């Protein structure tokens, strides 16, 4: 289902023209992971706090409507959420949460579907609110849902940059590779920065990234950057349990020092990135039904479109033409992706072994 109509997209195309952008538009960074349980939301929150502490105007958008837990990590109970905005009850400025260090958070509503299937009136409400706020922030960080689902793919393709969180675990690497593979097939062309979380040591983090980087380059022709790593730290889990971000409650902890280092690199790279207003960001969420069908069978649960009577050809297929092979099922494609990553990981391991042997 298209989020924006054709007419509205024509107007938004004018907004998205680089020559018409203002000089102080927010830079947009989507934060994603191939699977849940890798600490994505906690990393997103702490990086947003770091940028705010550095004097930037930062808005953290909770786009994970499945869980909507950014406010929980801060111990905040929002009076209103994104649902109130979409229903016309409140404006965006009224639902913004005030967090420490001047950070602002747009709280999502857990379990709602309106975020990815907006009717025309909801589209206008969201766009008008975002246009009113687009000059209030330097950075918009978007915490997306983990995995490969339609709303997540739309957000990641629309953002100006992507921060991908992985861990050294094979399942995390495999799922992150699968996510990039789908995005790449659909035309992902903006920068991808990788953070390795829950690493036992620096060497393990670097090895995980190099394997992932080599796989992405060889099999996806995609160059991914390295922002850094966060070492496994029990104080991180304690901070989450106490609903007090580790960057604020335990600034001298190992994980905090890692996050500060990553935040400094992120700040430098965001300053060099292309500006794009908040309304531009949501204006690019424009995938049509036909375009979304191109993602099938990569998006689980979505069926391929069936042509209507007016789309069917009257001339039968010549009998000498062979029948086309059946489309692969979602399970078959997922298994092929996993085999690709296993091959890529093996290849990366061989390269690492060769390099070590040459250094002896």
Short mmCIF file of C-alpha atoms in Angstrom, two decimals:
data_model
loop_
_atom_site.label_atom_id
_atom_site.label_comp_id
_atom_site.label_asym_id
_atom_site.label_seq_id
_atom_site.Cartn_x
_atom_site.Cartn_y
_atom_site.Cartn_z
CA UNK A 1 0.00 0.00 0.00
CA UNK A 2 1.47 3.35 -1.01
CA UNK A 3 1.96 5.74 1.89
CA UNK A 4 1.77 8.87 -0.28
CA UNK A 5 -0.48 9.51 -3.26
CA UNK A 6 0.87 10.35 -6.69
CA UNK A 7 -0.18 14.01 -6.48
CA UNK A 8 1.35 14.51 -3.08
CA UNK A 9 4.55 12.85 -4.24
CA UNK A 10 4.83 15.39 -7.04
CA UNK A 11 4.84 18.18 -4.46
CA UNK A 12 7.29 16.32 -2.25
CA UNK A 13 9.66 15.85 -5.18
CA UNK A 14 10.10 19.62 -5.16
CA UNK A 15 10.99 19.50 -1.47
CA UNK A 16 13.49 16.73 -2.05
CA UNK A 17 15.41 18.60 -4.76
CA UNK A 18 18.91 19.26 -3.36
CA UNK A 19 18.96 22.80 -4.71
CA UNK A 20 15.83 23.71 -2.76
CA UNK A 21 16.93 22.49 0.65
CA UNK A 22 17.52 24.97 3.40
CA UNK A 23 20.83 25.54 5.08
CA UNK A 24 19.81 24.06 8.45
CA UNK A 25 17.83 20.92 7.69
CA UNK A 26 18.06 17.92 9.98
CA UNK A 27 20.31 15.06 8.93
CA UNK A 28 18.53 11.72 9.16
CA UNK A 29 20.12 8.48 10.38
CA UNK A 30 18.19 5.22 10.67
CA UNK A 31 19.43 2.69 13.22
CA UNK A 32 18.76 -0.98 12.44
CA UNK A 33 19.69 -4.56 13.23
CA UNK A 34 19.04 -7.86 11.52
CA UNK A 35 17.59 -9.41 14.67
CA UNK A 36 16.32 -8.42 18.09
CA UNK A 37 18.22 -8.72 21.33
CA UNK A 38 21.43 -7.04 20.16
CA UNK A 39 20.98 -3.81 22.15
CA UNK A 40 19.86 -1.60 19.26
CA UNK A 41 17.51 0.72 21.15
CA UNK A 42 19.93 1.16 24.04
CA UNK A 43 22.75 2.06 21.64
CA UNK A 44 20.46 4.45 19.74
CA UNK A 45 19.44 6.21 22.95
CA UNK A 46 22.97 6.60 24.28
CA UNK A 47 24.30 7.90 20.96
CA UNK A 48 21.44 10.42 20.78
CA UNK A 49 22.27 11.57 24.32
CA UNK A 50 25.94 11.93 23.38
CA UNK A 51 25.13 14.11 20.37
CA UNK A 52 22.78 16.22 22.51
CA UNK A 53 25.46 16.63 25.16
CA UNK A 54 27.80 17.85 22.42
CA UNK A 55 25.45 20.76 21.85
CA UNK A 56 23.41 19.47 18.90
CA UNK A 57 19.64 19.63 18.66
CA UNK A 58 18.64 15.98 18.44
CA UNK A 59 15.30 14.23 18.00
CA UNK A 60 15.11 10.47 18.53
CA UNK A 61 12.14 8.94 16.71
CA UNK A 62 10.85 5.63 18.07
CA UNK A 63 9.73 3.90 14.87
CA UNK A 64 9.53 0.44 16.43
CA UNK A 65 5.76 0.14 16.70
CA UNK A 66 6.13 -3.51 17.67
CA UNK A 67 7.82 -2.75 20.99
CA UNK A 68 8.04 1.05 21.43
CA UNK A 69 10.48 0.90 24.33
CA UNK A 70 12.66 4.02 24.13
CA UNK A 71 10.61 5.76 26.81
CA UNK A 72 10.92 2.65 29.00
CA UNK A 73 14.72 2.81 28.81
CA UNK A 74 14.45 6.31 30.28
CA UNK A 75 11.78 5.51 32.84
CA UNK A 76 9.36 7.93 31.19
CA UNK A 77 5.62 7.44 30.78
CA UNK A 78 4.42 9.49 27.79
CA UNK A 79 1.04 11.12 28.17
CA UNK A 80 0.56 11.00 24.41
CA UNK A 81 2.19 8.93 21.65
CA UNK A 82 2.40 8.92 17.88
CA UNK A 83 -1.09 7.45 17.80
CA UNK A 84 -2.53 10.68 19.21
CA UNK A 85 -0.91 12.60 16.36
CA UNK A 86 -2.18 10.26 13.66
CA UNK A 87 -5.71 10.41 15.08
CA UNK A 88 -5.65 14.20 15.06
CA UNK A 89 -5.85 14.53 18.83
CA UNK A 90 -2.45 16.20 19.37
CA UNK A 91 0.25 17.91 17.37
CA UNK A 92 3.79 16.56 17.07
CA UNK A 93 5.17 19.24 19.39
CA UNK A 94 2.65 18.13 22.03
CA UNK A 95 3.72 14.48 22.02
CA UNK A 96 7.47 15.15 22.14
CA UNK A 97 9.08 13.78 25.30
CA UNK A 98 11.72 15.84 27.09
CA UNK A 99 14.71 13.66 27.91
CA UNK A 100 18.03 14.49 29.64
CA UNK A 101 20.67 16.61 27.86
CA UNK A 102 17.97 18.43 25.88
CA UNK A 103 17.14 15.34 23.81
CA UNK A 104 13.61 15.11 22.40
CA UNK A 105 11.86 11.81 21.73
CA UNK A 106 8.86 11.00 19.54
CA UNK A 107 7.25 8.04 21.36
CA UNK A 108 5.70 5.29 19.28
CA UNK A 109 2.54 3.40 20.20
CA UNK A 110 3.18 -0.30 20.60
CA UNK A 111 1.25 -2.50 18.23
CA UNK A 112 -0.29 0.17 15.98
CA UNK A 113 -0.30 -0.26 12.21
CA UNK A 114 -1.17 3.33 11.25
CA UNK A 115 2.49 4.22 10.95
CA UNK A 116 2.92 2.25 7.73
CA UNK A 117 -0.64 2.49 6.38
CA UNK A 118 -1.62 6.12 6.69
CA UNK A 119 -4.80 7.44 5.15
CA UNK A 120 -4.63 10.79 3.30
CA UNK A 121 -5.69 12.82 6.34
CA UNK A 122 -3.06 11.17 8.53
CA UNK A 123 -0.46 11.83 5.85
CA UNK A 124 -1.28 15.54 5.90
CA UNK A 125 -1.16 15.71 9.69
CA UNK A 126 2.22 14.03 9.89
CA UNK A 127 3.76 16.02 7.04
CA UNK A 128 2.49 19.37 8.35
CA UNK A 129 3.82 18.65 11.84
CA UNK A 130 7.21 17.55 10.53
CA UNK A 131 7.54 20.61 8.30
CA UNK A 132 6.85 22.83 11.31
CA UNK A 133 9.62 21.14 13.31
CA UNK A 134 12.19 20.43 10.61
CA UNK A 135 14.30 23.46 11.44
CA UNK A 136 14.32 22.81 15.18
CA UNK A 137 16.74 19.87 15.00
CA UNK A 138 20.22 19.18 13.68
CA UNK A 139 19.84 15.40 13.71
CA UNK A 140 16.95 12.97 13.49
CA UNK A 141 17.86 9.49 14.68
CA UNK A 142 15.26 6.84 13.84
CA UNK A 143 15.17 3.66 15.93
CA UNK A 144 13.58 1.10 13.59
CA UNK A 145 12.16 -2.33 14.34
CA UNK A 146 14.60 -5.23 14.13
CA UNK A 147 14.48 -7.63 11.19
CA UNK A 148 13.02 -7.50 7.70
CA UNK A 149 9.49 -6.18 7.63
CA UNK A 150 7.78 -3.79 5.28
CA UNK A 151 7.74 -0.73 7.54
CA UNK A 152 11.40 -1.19 8.48
CA UNK A 153 12.51 -1.52 4.85
CA UNK A 154 10.65 1.67 3.89
CA UNK A 155 12.29 3.63 6.70
CA UNK A 156 15.78 2.34 5.93
CA UNK A 157 15.44 3.13 2.23
CA UNK A 158 14.13 6.63 2.97
CA UNK A 159 16.79 7.72 5.47
CA UNK A 160 19.92 9.54 4.38
CA UNK A 161 22.18 7.17 6.29
CA UNK A 162 22.10 3.79 8.00
CA UNK A 163 23.76 2.63 11.21
CA UNK A 164 23.68 -1.17 11.34
CA UNK A 165 24.24 -2.90 14.67
CA UNK A 166 25.74 -6.38 14.76
CA UNK A 167 27.24 -8.71 17.37
CA UNK A 168 29.90 -11.40 16.91
CA UNK A 169 27.21 -14.10 17.08
CA UNK A 170 26.69 -15.97 13.76
CA UNK A 171 22.92 -15.40 13.85
CA UNK A 172 23.40 -11.65 14.16
CA UNK A 173 25.86 -11.57 11.25
CA UNK A 174 23.61 -13.74 9.09
CA UNK A 175 20.46 -11.72 9.75
CA UNK A 176 22.25 -8.40 9.25
CA UNK A 177 23.65 -9.66 5.94
CA UNK A 178 20.16 -10.75 4.87
CA UNK A 179 18.79 -7.30 5.70
CA UNK A 180 21.49 -5.59 3.64
CA UNK A 181 20.92 -8.02 0.79
CA UNK A 182 17.23 -7.09 0.56
CA UNK A 183 18.00 -3.37 0.81
CA UNK A 184 20.74 -3.66 -1.80
CA UNK A 185 18.48 -5.45 -4.25
CA UNK A 186 15.98 -2.65 -3.86
CA UNK A 187 18.59 0.02 -4.57
CA UNK A 188 20.17 1.03 -1.26
CA UNK A 189 22.78 3.64 -2.14
CA UNK A 190 23.38 5.72 0.97
CA UNK A 191 26.21 5.20 3.48
CA UNK A 192 26.10 2.22 5.84
CA UNK A 193 28.03 2.41 9.11
CA UNK A 194 28.51 -0.66 11.31
CA UNK A 195 28.79 -0.90 15.09
CA UNK A 196 29.79 -4.18 16.76
CA UNK A 197 28.06 -4.59 20.13
CA UNK A 198 28.69 -7.09 22.95
CA UNK A 199 32.26 -7.81 21.87
CA UNK A 200 34.52 -9.69 24.29
CA UNK A 201 37.56 -7.69 23.22
CA UNK A 202 38.84 -5.34 20.54
CA UNK A 203 40.30 -8.10 18.39
CA UNK A 204 37.03 -10.05 18.35
CA UNK A 205 35.11 -6.91 17.37
CA UNK A 206 37.50 -6.08 14.53
CA UNK A 207 37.45 -9.65 13.26
CA UNK A 208 33.63 -9.69 13.22
CA UNK A 209 33.54 -6.43 11.28
CA UNK A 210 36.19 -7.50 8.76
CA UNK A 211 34.30 -10.70 8.02
CA UNK A 212 31.07 -8.77 7.58
CA UNK A 213 32.76 -6.08 5.50
CA UNK A 214 34.36 -8.65 3.19
CA UNK A 215 31.06 -10.48 2.75
CA UNK A 216 29.21 -7.26 1.90
CA UNK A 217 31.87 -6.20 -0.59
CA UNK A 218 32.16 -9.59 -2.32
CA UNK A 219 28.54 -10.64 -2.48
CA UNK A 220 26.65 -7.32 -2.38
CA UNK A 221 29.22 -4.95 -3.92
CA UNK A 222 28.60 -2.71 -0.92
CA UNK A 223 31.27 -0.84 1.02
CA UNK A 224 30.35 -0.56 4.71
CA UNK A 225 32.10 1.72 7.17
CA UNK A 226 33.22 0.96 10.71
CA UNK A 227 32.13 3.25 13.54
CA UNK A 228 33.55 1.12 16.33
CA UNK A 229 32.62 -1.41 18.97
CA UNK A 230 31.04 -1.66 22.42
CA UNK A 231 32.65 -4.15 24.78
CA UNK A 232 30.48 -6.52 26.76
CA UNK A 233 29.83 -4.80 30.08
CA UNK A 234 27.59 -5.94 32.94
CA UNK A 235 27.04 -2.31 33.84
CA UNK A 236 25.15 -1.83 30.58
CA UNK A 237 22.58 -4.42 31.64
CA UNK A 238 22.38 -2.83 35.08
CA UNK A 239 21.72 0.59 33.56
CA UNK A 240 18.91 -0.85 31.44
CA UNK A 241 17.33 -2.49 34.48
CA UNK A 242 17.52 0.81 36.38
CA UNK A 243 16.07 2.71 33.39
CA UNK A 244 19.00 5.11 33.49
CA UNK A 245 21.20 5.24 30.34
CA UNK A 246 24.76 4.13 31.02
CA UNK A 247 26.21 7.27 29.44
CA UNK A 248 24.55 9.30 32.20
CA UNK A 249 24.64 6.95 35.16
CA UNK A 250 28.04 5.32 34.63
CA UNK A 251 30.16 7.62 32.43
CA UNK A 252 33.41 5.88 33.41
CA UNK A 253 32.16 2.38 32.56
CA UNK A 254 33.90 0.53 29.74
CA UNK A 255 30.73 0.54 27.61
CA UNK A 256 30.31 4.30 28.17
CA UNK A 257 33.83 5.00 26.96
CA UNK A 258 33.17 2.88 23.86
CA UNK A 259 29.92 4.74 23.19
CA UNK A 260 31.62 8.12 23.54
CA UNK A 261 34.25 7.09 21.01
CA UNK A 262 31.57 5.89 18.58
CA UNK A 263 29.55 9.06 19.17
CA UNK A 264 32.51 11.27 18.29
CA UNK A 265 33.08 9.40 15.02
CA UNK A 266 29.36 9.50 14.24
CA UNK A 267 29.29 13.25 14.81
CA UNK A 268 32.12 13.77 12.33
CA UNK A 269 30.51 11.60 9.67
CA UNK A 270 27.06 13.12 10.11
CA UNK A 271 28.52 16.59 9.60
CA UNK A 272 29.70 15.45 6.16
CA UNK A 273 26.42 13.78 5.22
CA UNK A 274 23.69 15.23 3.01
CA UNK A 275 21.08 17.32 4.77
CA UNK A 276 17.45 16.33 4.51
CA UNK A 277 14.47 17.77 6.34
CA UNK A 278 12.12 15.71 8.46
CA UNK A 279 9.34 16.19 5.94
CA UNK A 280 11.71 15.04 3.18
CA UNK A 281 12.41 11.89 5.17
CA UNK A 282 8.76 10.90 5.46
CA UNK A 283 8.04 12.20 1.98
CA UNK A 284 10.35 9.54 0.58
CA UNK A 285 8.25 6.75 2.11
CA UNK A 286 6.57 6.31 -1.25
CA UNK A 287 6.77 2.65 -2.24
CA UNK A 288 3.86 1.68 -4.46
CA UNK A 289 2.19 -1.73 -4.47
CA UNK A 290 4.10 -2.66 -7.64
CA UNK A 291 7.41 -1.61 -6.08
CA UNK A 292 6.69 -3.49 -2.88
CA UNK A 293 5.92 -6.60 -4.91
CA UNK A 294 9.51 -6.47 -6.14
CA UNK A 295 10.54 -7.23 -2.57
CA UNK A 296 8.57 -10.50 -2.60
CA UNK A 297 9.53 -13.08 -1.45
CA UNK A 298 12.12 -11.26 0.66
CA UNK A 299 9.45 -9.67 2.87
CA UNK A 300 7.87 -12.40 4.96
CA UNK A 301 4.09 -12.60 4.83
CA UNK A 302 3.56 -10.49 1.71
CA UNK A 303 1.93 -12.20 -1.26
CA UNK A 304 2.74 -11.31 -4.83
CA UNK A 305 0.19 -9.14 -6.57
CA UNK A 306 -2.29 -10.95 -8.80
CA UNK A 307 -3.04 -9.05 -12.03
CA UNK A 308 -6.63 -8.03 -12.61
CA UNK A 309 -8.63 -8.87 -15.73
CA UNK A 310 -7.57 -5.64 -17.44
CA UNK A 311 -3.90 -6.57 -17.01
CA UNK A 312 -4.14 -10.01 -18.57
CA UNK A 313 -3.02 -10.47 -22.16
CA UNK A 314 -5.54 -11.78 -24.68
CA UNK A 315 -2.94 -13.64 -26.70
CA UNK A 316 -1.93 -17.03 -25.32
CA UNK A 317 1.71 -17.85 -24.76
CA UNK A 318 3.17 -19.60 -27.83
CA UNK A 319 3.34 -23.35 -27.16
CA UNK A 320 7.02 -23.52 -28.13
CA UNK A 321 7.96 -21.24 -25.25
CA UNK A 322 9.06 -23.21 -22.16
CA UNK A 323 7.23 -22.72 -18.91
CA UNK A 324 9.11 -20.32 -16.60
CA UNK A 325 10.56 -21.87 -13.45
CA UNK A 326 8.48 -21.38 -10.31
CA UNK A 327 9.27 -18.40 -8.11
CA UNK A 328 11.33 -19.40 -5.06
CA UNK A 329 9.47 -19.49 -1.78
CA UNK A 330 10.41 -17.22 1.11
CA UNK A 331 11.94 -20.21 2.90
CA UNK A 332 14.03 -21.15 -0.15
CA UNK A 333 15.29 -17.61 -0.61
CA UNK A 334 16.15 -17.29 3.08
CA UNK A 335 18.08 -20.56 2.94
CA UNK A 336 19.97 -19.34 -0.14
CA UNK A 337 20.84 -16.11 1.65
CA UNK A 338 22.18 -18.04 4.62
CA UNK A 339 24.30 -20.22 2.32
CA UNK A 340 25.64 -17.07 0.67
CA UNK A 341 26.66 -15.63 4.02
CA UNK A 342 28.26 -18.91 5.12
CA UNK A 343 30.28 -18.91 1.90
CA UNK A 344 31.15 -15.27 2.41
CA UNK A 345 32.24 -15.85 5.99
CA UNK A 346 34.38 -18.80 4.91
CA UNK A 347 35.94 -16.70 2.16
CA UNK A 348 36.66 -13.90 4.62
CA UNK A 349 38.26 -16.39 6.98
CA UNK A 350 40.55 -17.63 4.23
CA UNK A 351 41.60 -14.08 3.42
CA UNK A 352 42.37 -13.45 7.08
CA UNK A 353 44.46 -16.63 7.28
CA UNK A 354 46.42 -15.67 4.17
CA UNK A 355 47.12 -12.21 5.53
CA UNK A 356 48.33 -13.62 8.84
CA UNK A 357 50.61 -16.11 7.06
CA UNK A 358 52.11 -13.35 4.93
CA UNK A 359 52.85 -11.35 8.05
CA UNK A 360 54.88 -14.16 9.61
#
